[in-house]
PDB file of C-alpha atoms in Angstrom:
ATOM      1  CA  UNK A   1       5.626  80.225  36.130  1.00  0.00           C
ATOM      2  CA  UNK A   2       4.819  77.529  38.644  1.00  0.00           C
ATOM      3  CA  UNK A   3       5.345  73.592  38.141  1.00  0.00           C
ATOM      4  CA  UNK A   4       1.823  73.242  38.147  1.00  0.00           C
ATOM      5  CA  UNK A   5       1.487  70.331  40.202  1.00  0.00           C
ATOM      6  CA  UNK A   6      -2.513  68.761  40.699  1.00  0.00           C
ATOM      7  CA  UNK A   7      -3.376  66.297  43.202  1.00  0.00           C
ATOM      8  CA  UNK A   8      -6.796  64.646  42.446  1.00  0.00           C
ATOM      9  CA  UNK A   9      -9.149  62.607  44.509  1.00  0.00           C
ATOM     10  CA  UNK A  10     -12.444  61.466  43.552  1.00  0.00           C
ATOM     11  CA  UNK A  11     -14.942  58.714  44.738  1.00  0.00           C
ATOM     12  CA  UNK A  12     -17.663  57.362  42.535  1.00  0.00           C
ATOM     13  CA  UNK A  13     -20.437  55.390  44.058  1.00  0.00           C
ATOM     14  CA  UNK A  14     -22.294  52.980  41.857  1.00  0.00           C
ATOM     15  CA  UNK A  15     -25.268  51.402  43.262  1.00  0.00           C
ATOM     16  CA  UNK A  16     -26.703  48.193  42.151  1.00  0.00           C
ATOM     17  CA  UNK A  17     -23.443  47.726  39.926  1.00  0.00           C
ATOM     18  CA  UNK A  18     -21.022  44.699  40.594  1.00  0.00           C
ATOM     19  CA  UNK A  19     -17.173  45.733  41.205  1.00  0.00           C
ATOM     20  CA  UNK A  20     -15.886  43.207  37.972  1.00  0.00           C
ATOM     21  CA  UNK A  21     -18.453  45.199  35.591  1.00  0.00           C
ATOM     22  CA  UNK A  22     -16.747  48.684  36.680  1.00  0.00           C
ATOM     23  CA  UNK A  23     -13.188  47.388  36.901  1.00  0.00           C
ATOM     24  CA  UNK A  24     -13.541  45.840  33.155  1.00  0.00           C
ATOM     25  CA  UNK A  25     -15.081  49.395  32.349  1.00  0.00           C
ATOM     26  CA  UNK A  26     -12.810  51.551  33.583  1.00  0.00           C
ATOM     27  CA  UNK A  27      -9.550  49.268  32.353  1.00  0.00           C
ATOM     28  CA  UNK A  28     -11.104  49.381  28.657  1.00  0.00           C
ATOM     29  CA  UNK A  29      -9.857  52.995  27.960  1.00  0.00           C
ATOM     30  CA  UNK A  30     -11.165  51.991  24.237  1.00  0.00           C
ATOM     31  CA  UNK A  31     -14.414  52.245  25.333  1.00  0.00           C
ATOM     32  CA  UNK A  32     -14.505  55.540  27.479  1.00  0.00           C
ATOM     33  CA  UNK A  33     -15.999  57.756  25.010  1.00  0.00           C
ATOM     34  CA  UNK A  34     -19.304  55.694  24.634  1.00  0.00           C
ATOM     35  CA  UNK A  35     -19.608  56.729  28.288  1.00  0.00           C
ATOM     36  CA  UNK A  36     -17.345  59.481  29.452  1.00  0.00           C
ATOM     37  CA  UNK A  37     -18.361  62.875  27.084  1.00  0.00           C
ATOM     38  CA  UNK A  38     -15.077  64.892  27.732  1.00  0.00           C
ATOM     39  CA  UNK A  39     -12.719  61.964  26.586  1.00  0.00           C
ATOM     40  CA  UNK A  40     -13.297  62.593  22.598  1.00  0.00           C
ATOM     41  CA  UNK A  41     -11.081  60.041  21.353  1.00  0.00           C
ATOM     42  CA  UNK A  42      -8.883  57.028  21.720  1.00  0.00           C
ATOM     43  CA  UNK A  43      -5.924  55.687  20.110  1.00  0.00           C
ATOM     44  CA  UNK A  44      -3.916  52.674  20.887  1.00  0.00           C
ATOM     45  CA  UNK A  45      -0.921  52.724  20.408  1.00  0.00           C
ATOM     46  CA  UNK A  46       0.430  49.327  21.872  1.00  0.00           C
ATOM     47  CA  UNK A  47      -0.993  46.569  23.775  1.00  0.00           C
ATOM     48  CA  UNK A  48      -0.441  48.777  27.539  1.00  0.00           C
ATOM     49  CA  UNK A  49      -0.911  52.193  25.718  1.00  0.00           C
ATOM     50  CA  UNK A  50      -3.642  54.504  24.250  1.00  0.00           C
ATOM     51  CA  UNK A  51      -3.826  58.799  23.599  1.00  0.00           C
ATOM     52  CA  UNK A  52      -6.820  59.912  24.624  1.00  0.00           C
ATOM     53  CA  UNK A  53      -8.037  63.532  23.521  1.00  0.00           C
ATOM     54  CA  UNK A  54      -9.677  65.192  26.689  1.00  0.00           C
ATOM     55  CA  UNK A  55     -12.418  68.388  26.522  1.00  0.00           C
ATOM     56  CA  UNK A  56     -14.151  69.657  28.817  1.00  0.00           C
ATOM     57  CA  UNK A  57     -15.672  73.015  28.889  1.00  0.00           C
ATOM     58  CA  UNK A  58     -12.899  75.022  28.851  1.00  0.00           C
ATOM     59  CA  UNK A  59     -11.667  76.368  25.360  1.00  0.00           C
ATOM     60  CA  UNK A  60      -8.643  73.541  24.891  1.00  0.00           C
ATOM     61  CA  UNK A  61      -8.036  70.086  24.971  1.00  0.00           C
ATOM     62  CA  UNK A  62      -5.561  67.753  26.529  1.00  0.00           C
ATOM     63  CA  UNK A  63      -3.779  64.874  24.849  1.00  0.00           C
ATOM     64  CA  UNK A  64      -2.819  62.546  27.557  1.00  0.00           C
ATOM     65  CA  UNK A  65      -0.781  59.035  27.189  1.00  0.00           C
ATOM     66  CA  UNK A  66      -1.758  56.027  29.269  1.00  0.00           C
ATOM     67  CA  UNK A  67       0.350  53.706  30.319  1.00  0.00           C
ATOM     68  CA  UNK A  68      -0.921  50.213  32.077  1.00  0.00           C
ATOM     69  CA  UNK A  69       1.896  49.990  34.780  1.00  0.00           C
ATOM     70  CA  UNK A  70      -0.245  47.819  37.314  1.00  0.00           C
ATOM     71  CA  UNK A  71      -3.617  45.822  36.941  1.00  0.00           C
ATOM     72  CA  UNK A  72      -5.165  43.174  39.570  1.00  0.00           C
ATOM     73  CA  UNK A  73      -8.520  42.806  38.856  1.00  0.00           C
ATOM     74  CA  UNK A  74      -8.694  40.577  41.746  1.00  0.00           C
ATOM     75  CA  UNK A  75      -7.629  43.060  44.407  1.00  0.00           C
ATOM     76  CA  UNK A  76      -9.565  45.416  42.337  1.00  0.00           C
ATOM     77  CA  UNK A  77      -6.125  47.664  40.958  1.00  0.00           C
ATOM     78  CA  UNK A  78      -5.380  49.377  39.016  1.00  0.00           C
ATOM     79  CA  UNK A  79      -2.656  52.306  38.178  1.00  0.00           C
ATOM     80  CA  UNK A  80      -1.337  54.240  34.541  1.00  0.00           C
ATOM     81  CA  UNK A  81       1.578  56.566  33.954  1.00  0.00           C
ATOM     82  CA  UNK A  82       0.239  59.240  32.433  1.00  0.00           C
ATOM     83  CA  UNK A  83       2.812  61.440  29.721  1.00  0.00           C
ATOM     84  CA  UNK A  84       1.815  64.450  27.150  1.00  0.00           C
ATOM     85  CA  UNK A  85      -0.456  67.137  28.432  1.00  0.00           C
ATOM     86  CA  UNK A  86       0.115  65.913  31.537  1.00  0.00           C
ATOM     87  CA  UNK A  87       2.629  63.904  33.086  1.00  0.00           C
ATOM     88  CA  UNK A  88       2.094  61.526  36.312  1.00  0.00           C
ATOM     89  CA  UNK A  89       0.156  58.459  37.842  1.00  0.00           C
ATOM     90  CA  UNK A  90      -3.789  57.937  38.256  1.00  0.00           C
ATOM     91  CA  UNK A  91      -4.696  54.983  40.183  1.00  0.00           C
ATOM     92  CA  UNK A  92      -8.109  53.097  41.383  1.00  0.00           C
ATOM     93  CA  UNK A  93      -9.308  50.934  43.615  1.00  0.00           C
ATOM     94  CA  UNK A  94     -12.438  49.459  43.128  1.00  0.00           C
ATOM     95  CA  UNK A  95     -14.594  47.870  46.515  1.00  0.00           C
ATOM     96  CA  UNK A  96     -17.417  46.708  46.921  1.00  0.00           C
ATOM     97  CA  UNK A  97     -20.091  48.708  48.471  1.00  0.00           C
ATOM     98  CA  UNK A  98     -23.119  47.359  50.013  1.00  0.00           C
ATOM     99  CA  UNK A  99     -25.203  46.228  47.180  1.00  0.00           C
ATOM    100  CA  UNK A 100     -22.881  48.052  44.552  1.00  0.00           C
ATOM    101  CA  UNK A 101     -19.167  49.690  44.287  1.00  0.00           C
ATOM    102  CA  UNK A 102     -16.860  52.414  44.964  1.00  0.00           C
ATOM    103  CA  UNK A 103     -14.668  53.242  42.741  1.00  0.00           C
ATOM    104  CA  UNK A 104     -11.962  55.587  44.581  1.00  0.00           C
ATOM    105  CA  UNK A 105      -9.343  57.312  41.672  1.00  0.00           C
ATOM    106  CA  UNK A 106      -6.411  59.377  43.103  1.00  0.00           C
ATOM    107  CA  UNK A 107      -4.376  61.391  40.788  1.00  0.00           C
ATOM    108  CA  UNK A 108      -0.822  63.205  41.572  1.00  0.00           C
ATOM    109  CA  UNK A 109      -0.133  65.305  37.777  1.00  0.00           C
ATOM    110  CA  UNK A 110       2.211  67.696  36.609  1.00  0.00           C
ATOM    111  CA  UNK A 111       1.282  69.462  33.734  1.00  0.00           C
ATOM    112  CA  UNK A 112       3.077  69.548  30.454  1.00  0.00           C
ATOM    113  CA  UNK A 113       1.001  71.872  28.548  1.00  0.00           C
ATOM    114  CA  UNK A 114       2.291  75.225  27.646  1.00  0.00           C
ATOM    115  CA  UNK A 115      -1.240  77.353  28.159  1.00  0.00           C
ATOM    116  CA  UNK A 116      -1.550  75.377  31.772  1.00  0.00           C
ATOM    117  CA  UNK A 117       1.441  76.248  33.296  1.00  0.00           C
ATOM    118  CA  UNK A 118       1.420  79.756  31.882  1.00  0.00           C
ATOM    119  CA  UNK A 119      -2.042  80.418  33.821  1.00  0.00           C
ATOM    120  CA  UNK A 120      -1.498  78.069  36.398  1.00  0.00           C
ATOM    121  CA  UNK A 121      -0.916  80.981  39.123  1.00  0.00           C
ATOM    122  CA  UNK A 122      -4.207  82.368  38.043  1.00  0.00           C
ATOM    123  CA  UNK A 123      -6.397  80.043  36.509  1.00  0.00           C
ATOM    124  CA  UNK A 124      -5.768  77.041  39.307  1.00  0.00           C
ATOM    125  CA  UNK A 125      -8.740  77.122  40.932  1.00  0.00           C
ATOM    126  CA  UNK A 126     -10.603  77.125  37.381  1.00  0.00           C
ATOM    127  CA  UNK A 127      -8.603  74.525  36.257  1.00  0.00           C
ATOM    128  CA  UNK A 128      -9.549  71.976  39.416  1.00  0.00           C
ATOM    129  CA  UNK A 129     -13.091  73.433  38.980  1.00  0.00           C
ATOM    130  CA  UNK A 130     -13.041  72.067  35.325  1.00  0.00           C
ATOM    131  CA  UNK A 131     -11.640  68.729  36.657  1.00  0.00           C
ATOM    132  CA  UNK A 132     -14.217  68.184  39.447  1.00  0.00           C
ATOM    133  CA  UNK A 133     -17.187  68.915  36.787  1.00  0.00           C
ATOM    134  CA  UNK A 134     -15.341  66.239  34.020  1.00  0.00           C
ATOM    135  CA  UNK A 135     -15.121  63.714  36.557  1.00  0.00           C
ATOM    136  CA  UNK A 136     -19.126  64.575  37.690  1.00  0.00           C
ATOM    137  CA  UNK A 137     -19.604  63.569  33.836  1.00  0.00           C
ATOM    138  CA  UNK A 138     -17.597  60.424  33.991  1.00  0.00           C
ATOM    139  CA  UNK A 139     -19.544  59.247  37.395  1.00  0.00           C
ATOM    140  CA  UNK A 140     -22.453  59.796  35.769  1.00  0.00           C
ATOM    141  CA  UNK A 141     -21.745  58.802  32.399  1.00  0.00           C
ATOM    142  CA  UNK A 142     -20.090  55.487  33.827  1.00  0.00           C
ATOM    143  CA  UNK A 143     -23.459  55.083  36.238  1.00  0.00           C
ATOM    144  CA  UNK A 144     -25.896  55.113  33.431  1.00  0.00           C
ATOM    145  CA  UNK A 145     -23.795  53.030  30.957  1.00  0.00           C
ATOM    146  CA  UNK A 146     -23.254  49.728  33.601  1.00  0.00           C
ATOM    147  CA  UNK A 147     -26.702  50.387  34.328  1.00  0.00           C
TER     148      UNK A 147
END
């Protein structure tokens, strides 16, 4: 078995859209599912903290723990420890960009998740396949609901 170790990197353009509106998006994990169709669910669990329940198209879901551990909406910040499913940090930076934003997320994960690491030495390029297409959704999702 491998230690299934994922580094992500995705950019998100958002024309038209004003960094504040997709910083206070995208740091109200409450209200991803009325814009991002993979993440099913939300729970908080304490003032820095929510489970979300993740599908995507592959046959199982992830139940991931968010942790606030930095947010400067000012310098456009932001970063969560992740723990369940999947253990690790995402982080974003939101700029602006021309007459909209970019929102750049980076993600360095280690998964938890018995089925992952079992198939990780086969299924890994499925598995970041699956990723790239959720985080298509969320661009898009995220696009039309600022918009």
């Amino acid at each position: 078995m491998t230690d299934a170790r994922y580094r992500f990197r995705s950019e998100w353009l958002l024309p038209g859209i004003a960094p504040g509106r997709v910083f206070g998006a995208v740091t109200d994990v409450a209200g991803y599912p009325r814009w991002w169709s993979d993440v099913r669910a939300v729970r908080r669990v304490d003032d820095d903290t929510a489970e979300l329940v993740c599908r995507s198209r592959l046959p199982f879901r992830l139940v991931v723990r968010m942790h606030r551990d930095h947010q400067d909406e000012r310098a456009g910040l932001m970063r969560v420890r992740l723990s369940g499913d999947l253990d690790g940090v995402l982080a974003g930076a939101v700029r602006a960009a021309g007459a909209g934003t970019l929102l750049e997320i980076t993600q360095e994960v280690q998964a938890r998740k018995e089925l992952l690491r079992r198939l990780d030495a086969v299924a890994r390029p499925l598995f970041r396949a699956n990723h790239a297409l959720m985080m298509r959704r969320g661009h898009r999702g995220l696009r039309t609901y600022l918009s």
